[in-house]
XYZ file of C-alpha atoms in Angstrom:
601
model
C 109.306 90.993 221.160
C 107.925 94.503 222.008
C 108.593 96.187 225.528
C 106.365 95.114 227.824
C 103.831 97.431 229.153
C 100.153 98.293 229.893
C 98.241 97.355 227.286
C 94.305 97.515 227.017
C 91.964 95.676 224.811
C 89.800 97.470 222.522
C 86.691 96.876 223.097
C 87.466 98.891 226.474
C 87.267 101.960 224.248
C 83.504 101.655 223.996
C 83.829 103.046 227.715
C 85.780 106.188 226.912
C 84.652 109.480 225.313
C 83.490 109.634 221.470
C 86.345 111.876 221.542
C 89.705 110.517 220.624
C 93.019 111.012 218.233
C 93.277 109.708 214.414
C 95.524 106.884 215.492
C 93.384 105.749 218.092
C 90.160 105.750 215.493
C 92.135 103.507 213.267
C 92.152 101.063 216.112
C 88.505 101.382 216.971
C 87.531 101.321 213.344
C 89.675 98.267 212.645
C 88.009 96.717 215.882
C 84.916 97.624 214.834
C 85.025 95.857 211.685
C 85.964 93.222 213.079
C 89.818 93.350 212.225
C 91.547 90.337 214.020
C 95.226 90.330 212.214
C 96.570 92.771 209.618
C 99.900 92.790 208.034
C 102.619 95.978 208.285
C 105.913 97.672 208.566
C 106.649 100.642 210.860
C 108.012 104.297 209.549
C 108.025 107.802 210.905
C 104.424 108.929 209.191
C 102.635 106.336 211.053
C 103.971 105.998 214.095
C 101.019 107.385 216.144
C 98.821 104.343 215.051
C 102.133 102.185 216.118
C 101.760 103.860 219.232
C 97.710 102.933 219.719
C 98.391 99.668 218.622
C 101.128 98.753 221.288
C 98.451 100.001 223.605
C 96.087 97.631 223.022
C 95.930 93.599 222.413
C 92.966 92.413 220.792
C 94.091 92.914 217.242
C 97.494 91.596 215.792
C 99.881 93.044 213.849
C 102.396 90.982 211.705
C 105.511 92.337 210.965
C 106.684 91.651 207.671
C 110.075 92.227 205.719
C 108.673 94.133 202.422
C 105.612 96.506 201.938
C 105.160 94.203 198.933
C 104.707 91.408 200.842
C 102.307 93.309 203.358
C 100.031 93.345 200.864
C 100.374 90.073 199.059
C 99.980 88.463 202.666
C 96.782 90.326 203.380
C 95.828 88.993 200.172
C 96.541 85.506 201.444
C 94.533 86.144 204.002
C 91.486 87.630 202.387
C 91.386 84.738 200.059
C 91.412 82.329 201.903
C 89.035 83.242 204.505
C 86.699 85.427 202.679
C 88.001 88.810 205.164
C 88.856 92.092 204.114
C 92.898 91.828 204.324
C 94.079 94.674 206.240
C 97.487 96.894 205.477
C 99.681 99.666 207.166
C 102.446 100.987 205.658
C 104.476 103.989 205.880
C 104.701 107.068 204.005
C 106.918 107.525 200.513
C 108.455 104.384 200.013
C 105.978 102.271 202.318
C 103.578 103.547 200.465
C 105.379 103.012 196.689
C 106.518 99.312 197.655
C 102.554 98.269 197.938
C 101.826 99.568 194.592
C 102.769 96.236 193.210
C 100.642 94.451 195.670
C 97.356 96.502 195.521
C 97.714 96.128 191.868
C 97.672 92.615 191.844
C 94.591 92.862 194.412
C 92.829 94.996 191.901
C 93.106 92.474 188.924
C 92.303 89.564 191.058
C 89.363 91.875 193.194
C 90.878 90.692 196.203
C 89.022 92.940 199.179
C 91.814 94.556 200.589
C 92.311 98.174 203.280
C 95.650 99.828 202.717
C 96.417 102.363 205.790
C 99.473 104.518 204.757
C 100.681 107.219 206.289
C 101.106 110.624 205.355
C 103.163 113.974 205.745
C 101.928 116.635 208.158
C 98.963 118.386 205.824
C 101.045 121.794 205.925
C 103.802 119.704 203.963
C 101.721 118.064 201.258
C 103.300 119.151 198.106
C 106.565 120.774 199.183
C 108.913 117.396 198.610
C 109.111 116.830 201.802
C 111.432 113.882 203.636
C 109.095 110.672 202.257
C 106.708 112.426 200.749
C 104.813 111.112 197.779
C 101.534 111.678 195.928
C 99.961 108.298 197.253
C 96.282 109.340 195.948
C 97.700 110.231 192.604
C 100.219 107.141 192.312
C 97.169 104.573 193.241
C 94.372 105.942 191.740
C 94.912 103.325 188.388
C 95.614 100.302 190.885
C 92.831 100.442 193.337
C 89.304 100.479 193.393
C 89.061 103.967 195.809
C 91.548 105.579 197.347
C 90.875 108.628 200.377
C 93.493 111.382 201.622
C 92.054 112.059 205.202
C 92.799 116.133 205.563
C 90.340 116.295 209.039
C 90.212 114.182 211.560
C 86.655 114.614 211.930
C 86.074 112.834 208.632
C 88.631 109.745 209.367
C 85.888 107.379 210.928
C 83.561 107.570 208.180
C 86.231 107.277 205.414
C 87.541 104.226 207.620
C 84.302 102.282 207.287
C 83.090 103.319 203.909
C 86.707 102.104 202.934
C 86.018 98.270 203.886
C 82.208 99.075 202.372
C 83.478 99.985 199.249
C 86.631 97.004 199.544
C 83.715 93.955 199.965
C 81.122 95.423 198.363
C 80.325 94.652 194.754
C 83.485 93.761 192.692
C 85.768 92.995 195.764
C 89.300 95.397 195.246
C 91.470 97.221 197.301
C 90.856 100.807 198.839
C 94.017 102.839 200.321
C 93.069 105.419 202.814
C 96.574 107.846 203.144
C 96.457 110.071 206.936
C 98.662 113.320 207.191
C 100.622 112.694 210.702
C 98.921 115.619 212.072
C 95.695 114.089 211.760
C 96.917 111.335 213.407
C 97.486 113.185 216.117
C 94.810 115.485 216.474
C 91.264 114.398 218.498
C 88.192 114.249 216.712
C 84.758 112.757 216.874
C 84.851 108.846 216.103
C 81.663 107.186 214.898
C 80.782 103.813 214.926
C 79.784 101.976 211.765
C 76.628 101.353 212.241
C 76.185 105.007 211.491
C 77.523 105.370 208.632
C 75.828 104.508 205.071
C 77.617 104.855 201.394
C 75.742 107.642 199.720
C 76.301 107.183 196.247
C 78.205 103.512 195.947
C 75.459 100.790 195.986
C 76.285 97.413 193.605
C 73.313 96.394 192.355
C 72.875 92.409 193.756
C 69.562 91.119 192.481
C 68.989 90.903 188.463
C 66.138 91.382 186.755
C 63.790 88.533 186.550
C 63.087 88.962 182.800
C 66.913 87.845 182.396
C 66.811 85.288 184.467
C 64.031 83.510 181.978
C 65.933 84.340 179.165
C 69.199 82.765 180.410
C 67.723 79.438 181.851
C 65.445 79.417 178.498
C 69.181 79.566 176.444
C 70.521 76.993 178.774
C 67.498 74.581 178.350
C 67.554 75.427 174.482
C 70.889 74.288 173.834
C 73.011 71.494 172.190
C 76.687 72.049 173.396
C 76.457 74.414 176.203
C 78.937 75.303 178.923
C 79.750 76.685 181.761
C 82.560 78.873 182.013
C 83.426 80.336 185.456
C 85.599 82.467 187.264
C 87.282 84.089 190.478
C 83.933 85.635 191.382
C 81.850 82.413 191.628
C 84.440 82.412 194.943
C 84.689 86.051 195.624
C 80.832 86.052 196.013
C 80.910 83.444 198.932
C 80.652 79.668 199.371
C 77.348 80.004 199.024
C 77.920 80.683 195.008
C 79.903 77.425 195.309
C 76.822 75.445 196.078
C 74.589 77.172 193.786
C 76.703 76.447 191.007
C 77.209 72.557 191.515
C 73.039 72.596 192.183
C 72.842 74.391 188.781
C 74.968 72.129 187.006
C 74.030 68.686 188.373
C 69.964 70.052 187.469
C 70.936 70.942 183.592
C 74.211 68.267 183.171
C 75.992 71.041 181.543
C 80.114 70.493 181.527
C 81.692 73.007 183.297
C 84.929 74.583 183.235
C 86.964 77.171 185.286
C 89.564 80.467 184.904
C 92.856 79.726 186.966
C 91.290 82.168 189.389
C 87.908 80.106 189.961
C 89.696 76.650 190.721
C 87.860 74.859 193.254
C 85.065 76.701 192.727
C 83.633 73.425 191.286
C 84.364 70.153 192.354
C 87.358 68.605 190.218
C 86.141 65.028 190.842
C 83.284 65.975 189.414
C 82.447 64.177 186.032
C 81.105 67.610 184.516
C 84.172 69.111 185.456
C 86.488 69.615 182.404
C 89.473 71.187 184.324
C 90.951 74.300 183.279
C 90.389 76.312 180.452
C 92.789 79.234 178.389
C 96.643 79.027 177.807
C 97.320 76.803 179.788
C 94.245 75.085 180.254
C 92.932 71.514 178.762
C 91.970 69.855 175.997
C 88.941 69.264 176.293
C 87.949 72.662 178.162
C 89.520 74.841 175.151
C 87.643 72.531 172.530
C 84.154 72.579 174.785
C 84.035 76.213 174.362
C 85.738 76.789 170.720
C 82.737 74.246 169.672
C 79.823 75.223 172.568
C 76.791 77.022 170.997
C 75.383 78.340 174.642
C 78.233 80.005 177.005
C 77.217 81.127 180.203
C 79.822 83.297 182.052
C 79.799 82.942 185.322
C 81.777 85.722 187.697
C 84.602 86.099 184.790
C 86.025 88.708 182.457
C 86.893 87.032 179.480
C 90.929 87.675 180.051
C 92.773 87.664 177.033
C 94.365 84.746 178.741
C 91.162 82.673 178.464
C 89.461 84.326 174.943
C 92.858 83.779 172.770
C 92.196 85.532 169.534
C 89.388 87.292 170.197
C 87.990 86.874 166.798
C 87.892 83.264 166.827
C 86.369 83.469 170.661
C 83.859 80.557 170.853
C 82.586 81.451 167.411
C 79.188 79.518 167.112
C 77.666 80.572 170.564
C 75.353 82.614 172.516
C 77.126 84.105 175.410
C 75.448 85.018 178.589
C 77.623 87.279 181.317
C 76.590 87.344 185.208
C 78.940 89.280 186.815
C 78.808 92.079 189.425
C 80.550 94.814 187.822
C 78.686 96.481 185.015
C 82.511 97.632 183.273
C 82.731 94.366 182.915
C 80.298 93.475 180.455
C 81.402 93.872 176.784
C 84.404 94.899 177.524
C 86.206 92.543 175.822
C 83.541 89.952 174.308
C 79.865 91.415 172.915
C 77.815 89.086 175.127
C 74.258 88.390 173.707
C 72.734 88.241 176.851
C 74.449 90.356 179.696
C 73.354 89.761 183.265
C 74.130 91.894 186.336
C 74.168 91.241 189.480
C 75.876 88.887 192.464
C 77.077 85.296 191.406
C 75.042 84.033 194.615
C 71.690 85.813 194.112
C 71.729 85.045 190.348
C 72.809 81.584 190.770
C 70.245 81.024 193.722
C 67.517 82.416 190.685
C 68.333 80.489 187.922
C 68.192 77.204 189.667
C 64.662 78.370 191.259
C 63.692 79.552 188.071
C 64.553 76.259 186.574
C 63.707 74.160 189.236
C 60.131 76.423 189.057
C 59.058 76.037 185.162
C 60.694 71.916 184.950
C 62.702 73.150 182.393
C 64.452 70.101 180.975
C 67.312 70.423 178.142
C 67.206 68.805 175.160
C 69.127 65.232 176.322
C 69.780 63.434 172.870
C 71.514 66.495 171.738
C 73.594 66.702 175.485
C 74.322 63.102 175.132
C 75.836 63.748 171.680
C 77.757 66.809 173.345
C 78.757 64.697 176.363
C 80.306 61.931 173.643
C 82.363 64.324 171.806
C 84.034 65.817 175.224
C 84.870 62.390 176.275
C 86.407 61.945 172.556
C 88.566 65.137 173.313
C 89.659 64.244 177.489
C 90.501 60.399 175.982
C 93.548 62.757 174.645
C 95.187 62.715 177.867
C 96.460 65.560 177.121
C 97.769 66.571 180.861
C 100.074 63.590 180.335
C 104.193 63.748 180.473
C 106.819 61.307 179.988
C 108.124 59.264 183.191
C 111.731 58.993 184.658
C 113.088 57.028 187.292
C 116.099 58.980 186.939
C 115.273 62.599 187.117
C 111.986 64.099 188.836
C 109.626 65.513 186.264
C 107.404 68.662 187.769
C 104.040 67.206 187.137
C 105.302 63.752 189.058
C 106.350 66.541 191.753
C 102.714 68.229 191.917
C 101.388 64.753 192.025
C 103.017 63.103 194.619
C 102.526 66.863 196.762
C 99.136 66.172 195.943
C 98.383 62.802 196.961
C 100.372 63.315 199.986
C 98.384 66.198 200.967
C 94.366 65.597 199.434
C 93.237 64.553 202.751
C 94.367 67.070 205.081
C 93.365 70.793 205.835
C 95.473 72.692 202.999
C 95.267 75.725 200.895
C 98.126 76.155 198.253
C 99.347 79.262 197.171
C 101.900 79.762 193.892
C 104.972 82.318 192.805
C 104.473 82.212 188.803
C 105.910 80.813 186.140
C 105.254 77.065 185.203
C 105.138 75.917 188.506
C 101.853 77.758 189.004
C 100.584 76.216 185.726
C 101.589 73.329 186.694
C 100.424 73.504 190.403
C 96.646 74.376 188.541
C 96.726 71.371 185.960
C 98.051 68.889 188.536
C 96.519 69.723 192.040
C 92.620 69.320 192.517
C 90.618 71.337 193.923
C 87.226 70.567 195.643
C 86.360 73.574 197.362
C 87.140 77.099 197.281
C 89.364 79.368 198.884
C 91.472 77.263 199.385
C 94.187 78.318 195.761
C 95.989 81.508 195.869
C 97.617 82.504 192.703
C 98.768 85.775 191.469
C 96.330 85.588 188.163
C 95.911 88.960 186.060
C 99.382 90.863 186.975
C 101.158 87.532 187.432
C 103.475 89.017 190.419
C 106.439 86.875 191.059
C 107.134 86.948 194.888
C 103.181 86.730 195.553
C 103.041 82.976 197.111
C 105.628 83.124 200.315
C 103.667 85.986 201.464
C 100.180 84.727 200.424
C 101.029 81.563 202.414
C 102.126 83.181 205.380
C 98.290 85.307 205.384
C 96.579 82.072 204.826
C 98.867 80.381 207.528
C 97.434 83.389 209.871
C 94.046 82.831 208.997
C 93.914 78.939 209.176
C 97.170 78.456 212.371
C 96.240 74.693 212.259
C 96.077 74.234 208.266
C 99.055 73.264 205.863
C 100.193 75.590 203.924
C 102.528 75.322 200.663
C 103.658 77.736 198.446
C 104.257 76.320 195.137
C 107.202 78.285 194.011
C 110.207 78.393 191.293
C 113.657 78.750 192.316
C 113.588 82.368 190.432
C 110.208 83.354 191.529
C 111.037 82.539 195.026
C 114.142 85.132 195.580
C 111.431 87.782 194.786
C 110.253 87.917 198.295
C 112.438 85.046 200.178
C 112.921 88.060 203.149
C 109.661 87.360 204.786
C 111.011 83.521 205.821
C 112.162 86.053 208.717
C 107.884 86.819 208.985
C 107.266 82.834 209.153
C 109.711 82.200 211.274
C 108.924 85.195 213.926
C 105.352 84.670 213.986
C 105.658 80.818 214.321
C 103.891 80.045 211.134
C 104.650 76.874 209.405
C 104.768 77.634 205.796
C 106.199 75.105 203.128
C 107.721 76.911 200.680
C 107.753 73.692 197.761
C 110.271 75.022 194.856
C 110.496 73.179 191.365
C 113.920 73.954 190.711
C 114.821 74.045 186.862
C 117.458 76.452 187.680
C 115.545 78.424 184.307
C 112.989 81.218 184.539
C 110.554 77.833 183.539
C 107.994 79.832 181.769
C 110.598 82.817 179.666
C 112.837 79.654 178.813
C 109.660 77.623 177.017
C 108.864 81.298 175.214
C 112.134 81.773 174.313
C 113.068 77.932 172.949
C 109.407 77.858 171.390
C 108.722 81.134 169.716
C 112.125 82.776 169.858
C 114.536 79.926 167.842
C 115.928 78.532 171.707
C 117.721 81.811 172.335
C 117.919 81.949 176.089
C 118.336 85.260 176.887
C 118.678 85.896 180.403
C 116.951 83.110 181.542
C 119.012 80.666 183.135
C 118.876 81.011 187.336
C 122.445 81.598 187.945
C 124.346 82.215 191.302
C 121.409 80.293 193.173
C 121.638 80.107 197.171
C 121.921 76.711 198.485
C 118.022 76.799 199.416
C 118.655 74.009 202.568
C 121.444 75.928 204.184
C 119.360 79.162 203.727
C 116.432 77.603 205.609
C 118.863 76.872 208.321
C 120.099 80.193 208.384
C 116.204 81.898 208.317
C 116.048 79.832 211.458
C 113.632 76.945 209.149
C 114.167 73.888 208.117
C 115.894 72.383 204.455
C 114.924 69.592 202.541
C 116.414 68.852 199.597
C 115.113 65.647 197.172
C 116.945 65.201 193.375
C 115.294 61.011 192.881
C 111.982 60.290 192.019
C 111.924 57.402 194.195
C 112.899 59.506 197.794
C 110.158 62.430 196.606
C 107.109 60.628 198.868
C 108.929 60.235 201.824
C 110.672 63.884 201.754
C 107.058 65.632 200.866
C 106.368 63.587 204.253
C 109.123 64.953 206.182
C 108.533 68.116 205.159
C 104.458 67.979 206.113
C 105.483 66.491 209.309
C 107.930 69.388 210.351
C 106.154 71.876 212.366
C 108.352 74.654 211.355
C 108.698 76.765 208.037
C 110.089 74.666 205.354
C 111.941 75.423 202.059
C 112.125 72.018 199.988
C 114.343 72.425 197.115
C 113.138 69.813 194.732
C 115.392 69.521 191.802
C 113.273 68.870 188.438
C 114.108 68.384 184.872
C 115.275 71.516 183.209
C 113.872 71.425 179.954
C 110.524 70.141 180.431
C 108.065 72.598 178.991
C 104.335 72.959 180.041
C 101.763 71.657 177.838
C 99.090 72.015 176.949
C 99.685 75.864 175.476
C 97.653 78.280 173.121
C 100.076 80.285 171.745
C 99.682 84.133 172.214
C 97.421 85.319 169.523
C 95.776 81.534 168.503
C 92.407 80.512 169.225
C 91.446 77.366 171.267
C 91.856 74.664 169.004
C 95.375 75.971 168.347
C 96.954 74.387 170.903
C 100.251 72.709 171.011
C 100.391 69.522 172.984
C 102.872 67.400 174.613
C 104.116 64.470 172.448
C 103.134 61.942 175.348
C 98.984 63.411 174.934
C 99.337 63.166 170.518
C 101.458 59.785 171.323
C 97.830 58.673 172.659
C 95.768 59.021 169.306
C 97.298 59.732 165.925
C 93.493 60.756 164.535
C 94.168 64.009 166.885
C 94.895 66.188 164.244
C 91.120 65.774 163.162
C 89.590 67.574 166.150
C 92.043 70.724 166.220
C 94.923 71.963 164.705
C 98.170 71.030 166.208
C 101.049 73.180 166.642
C 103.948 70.429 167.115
């Protein structure tokens, strides 16, 4: 615990003089925006905003173990609560250990503030003692980044950097402060008064486009909807939209591993997820749809598989926010610009409006051949009594956990895949994955910023045994802070997902792969100050997953699993979407499967 001493709340700065130091505008500003918790680890180059933070107590700062996991936990938090996650971290090596994390916030647009401090201005450039060229070294991984040289300038590059962080394509923006400007008294203004010049994301789209895409849509045999991480990042509002829009046209829609929950996954129309990893059904809907509309994703290489044999018989249509985005990597037909909610809210006026109906003999037929491709099962796995198989795990988590307040974060690897095939989702914000840089050491962290957003919620990282050593440190954060986290590992004792590369594409030459020299994960927990669980039979899994919900402290649950299981389904790097290799349980299920796509067994 801190010294105690006199400490003032913030908004009892709105009383003093416009006039104050840098460190005491970061404060304000945070205040101002509306900053309740943000995430940090102390060094000489910020002290100053240390100092004006121990001097006041209506915002909190969590201490956490890694700069890393600063990040990744303000990640957590933005995701899950639809906030700008908030960051301060040192000079030099503060500053180079969140690299990894605002990196993964860029590929995910995850709206995130980075605060790092600086050397004195008079140093910048002659190597001084944790010095580094923080503007040049995160210019590729964020979507802005500001090196404050006056203090006089620090309030408005404070609030145009959470503009620019929520605004548009959601992304992180690092703002780096010399000490001295920390130190030195300027002018502070207050964000009403301030107004981004140049950077304004164009929300609305034209209404001409609109027509054309609802037109398509109505027009169509085999359409689909495929959406992604924006469909959340633009509010739950988008959410709503999206299940009005598809229970108007009956269109089958399916989902990136960013945008799960998104839509509903009891939802008939929902096929489940689509790309590598992703369904049957979901990869042969869109290998086979003729309309595609894309809805707030960026056709990931992930998802598209070889590009040209992408959905070859369609139309595509594209609504997403960020104009870079459109024919990037797919030529879209009909490209559509603008916010997922505002566009969504317009197409389902604009059909509602004109009584567009679509063509139902031809949806029926569409609607038959899906169910023809999900009566392939092809999610399912071979039971044991003897030895706990991962998707039994994910199961069991789930249906021990559907009916409470949870939000699940991942490490990655096939846990994650398996956490997104096997836990459903059916509302948003409530996954948190590490999806374009797929950063091991993302979900202990995550959890801990969702834990801090939602204190009274569950939350469960979904973690491997290797995965889980990345960032295992900030137990010390959960513990501290008094937040409850369940770390939930699926221990193979393999790197899961470089083992099933290496026995499936590399002749079962396991380089490196095998998780040697493990801890003892229960006595760690114990010595983090947590609690260990430990479960190794299939029949004792329900009633540990309930001991472990039960516990009111953090958790690490080492749940041993079968160590060669392999996930399935999987489009093999470089195939297209009816190239997928399934599980023998799923082609067990219909011999005639070989008809509908090409099997890779």
């Amino acid at each position: 615990m801190s010294p105690a001493g006199p400490k003032a709340p913030l908004m009892e700065l709105q009383t003093m003089s416009i006039q104050m130091t840098g460190a005491e505008m970061v404060m304000r500003a945070f205040a101002d925006q509306g900053v309740e918790h943000f995430f940090g680890y102390p060094g000489g180059a910020v002290l100053p905003i240390y100092d004006a933070l121990f001097q006041q107590n209506a915002i909190e700062h969590i201490l956490v173990r890694h700069e890393q996991a600063a990040v990744h936990a303000a990640e957590g938090y933005a995701r899950s609560s639809g906030k700008v996650g908030v960051v301060l971290v040192t000079s030099g090596p503060g500053a180079t250990n969140a690299v990894t994390g605002l990196t993964d916030a860029l590929m995910d647009s995850i709206p995130l503030v980075c605060i790092t401090g600086q050397v004195a201005t008079h140093l910048i450039g002659n190597d001084a003692f944790q010095e580094c060229d923080t503007v040049g070294i995160t210019r590729p991984c964020t979507k802005h980044n500001y090196l404050v040289r006056d203090v006089n300038d620090l309030a408005r590059v404070l609030h145009e950097a959470f503009y620019v962080a929520q605004n548009g394509r959601p992304g992180p923006v690092v703002v780096d402060i010399p000490k001295d400007v920390q130190f030195a008294t300027g002018t502070y203004i207050g964000r009403e008064n301030i107004q981004h010049k140049t950077y304004r994301p164009k929300l609305k789209a034209e209404d001409a486009q609109i027509s054309a895409a609802v037109e398509m849509i109505a027009g169509a045999k085999k359409p689909i909807f495929y959406t992604g991480g924006g469909v959340i990042n633009s509010g739950p509002e988008a959410s709503r939209l999206l299940r009005e829009l598809a229970r108007l046209t009956g269109v089958p829609v399916t989902s990136t591993l960013m945008g799960l929950g998104a839509f509903p996954a009891a939802n008939r129309q929902w096929l489940g997820m689509l790309g590598m990893h992703g369904t049957y059904e979901a990869n042969m809907a869109m290998h086979d749809c003729d309309v595609m509309v894309c809805i707030g994703a960026r056709f990931d290489d992930r998802i598209t598989g070889r590009l040209d044999a992408f959905a070859p018989g369609s139309k595509k249509i594209h609504i997403d926010i960020d104009p870079s985005s459109i024919n990037k990597n797919v030529k879209v037909d009909l490209p559509i610009i603008g916010d997922c909610t505002r566009v969504l809210a317009d197409m389902v006026e604009a059909w509602n409006a004109r009584s567009l109906k679509i063509d139902q003999p031809a949806l029926a037929a569409w609607w038959t051949q899906i169910e023809r491709w999900r009566s392939r099962n092809c999610l399912a796995y071979r039971p044991s009594d003897e030895i706990i198989k991962p998707q039994f795990a994910i199961e069991r988590l789930y249906e021990a956990t559907k009916d409470k307040d949870v939000y699940i974060s991942t490490e990655v690897g096939q846990h994650q895949m398996w956490a997104a095939q096997f836990f459903r989702f059916e509302e948003p914000n409530r996954w948190m994955t590490s999806g374009g840089l797929g950063t091991m050491g993302y979900g202990l962290p995550a959890a801990i910023g969702a834990q801090k957003a939602h204190p009274n919620a569950l939350c469960i990282d979904i973690a491997g045994e290797a995965s889980i050593l990345m960032n295992m440190q900030e137990m010390s954060t959960a513990v501290q802070f008094d937040l409850p986290v369940k770390i939930f590992i699926l221990n193979n004792r393999y790197m899961g997902m470089v083992r099933q590369w290496q026995e499936l594409l590399h002749g079962g030459r396991y380089s490196h792969s095998y998780s040697e020299a493990l801890p003892d994960f229960v006595k760690l927990a114990d010595a983090y100050g947590g609690v260990g669980i430990r479960c190794e039979k299939p029949g004792d899994l329900d009633a540990a997953i309930q001991e472990m919900i039960n516990v009111k402290r953090p958790v690490i649950f080492d749940c041993i699993v079968d160590q060669q299981e392999n996930c399935f389904p999987m489009i093999p790097s470089g195939r297209a979407h009816n190239e997928m290799i399934l599980g023998d349980m799923a082609i067990d299920l219909d011999d005639a499967i070989t008809d509908e796509g090409k099997m890779l067994v």
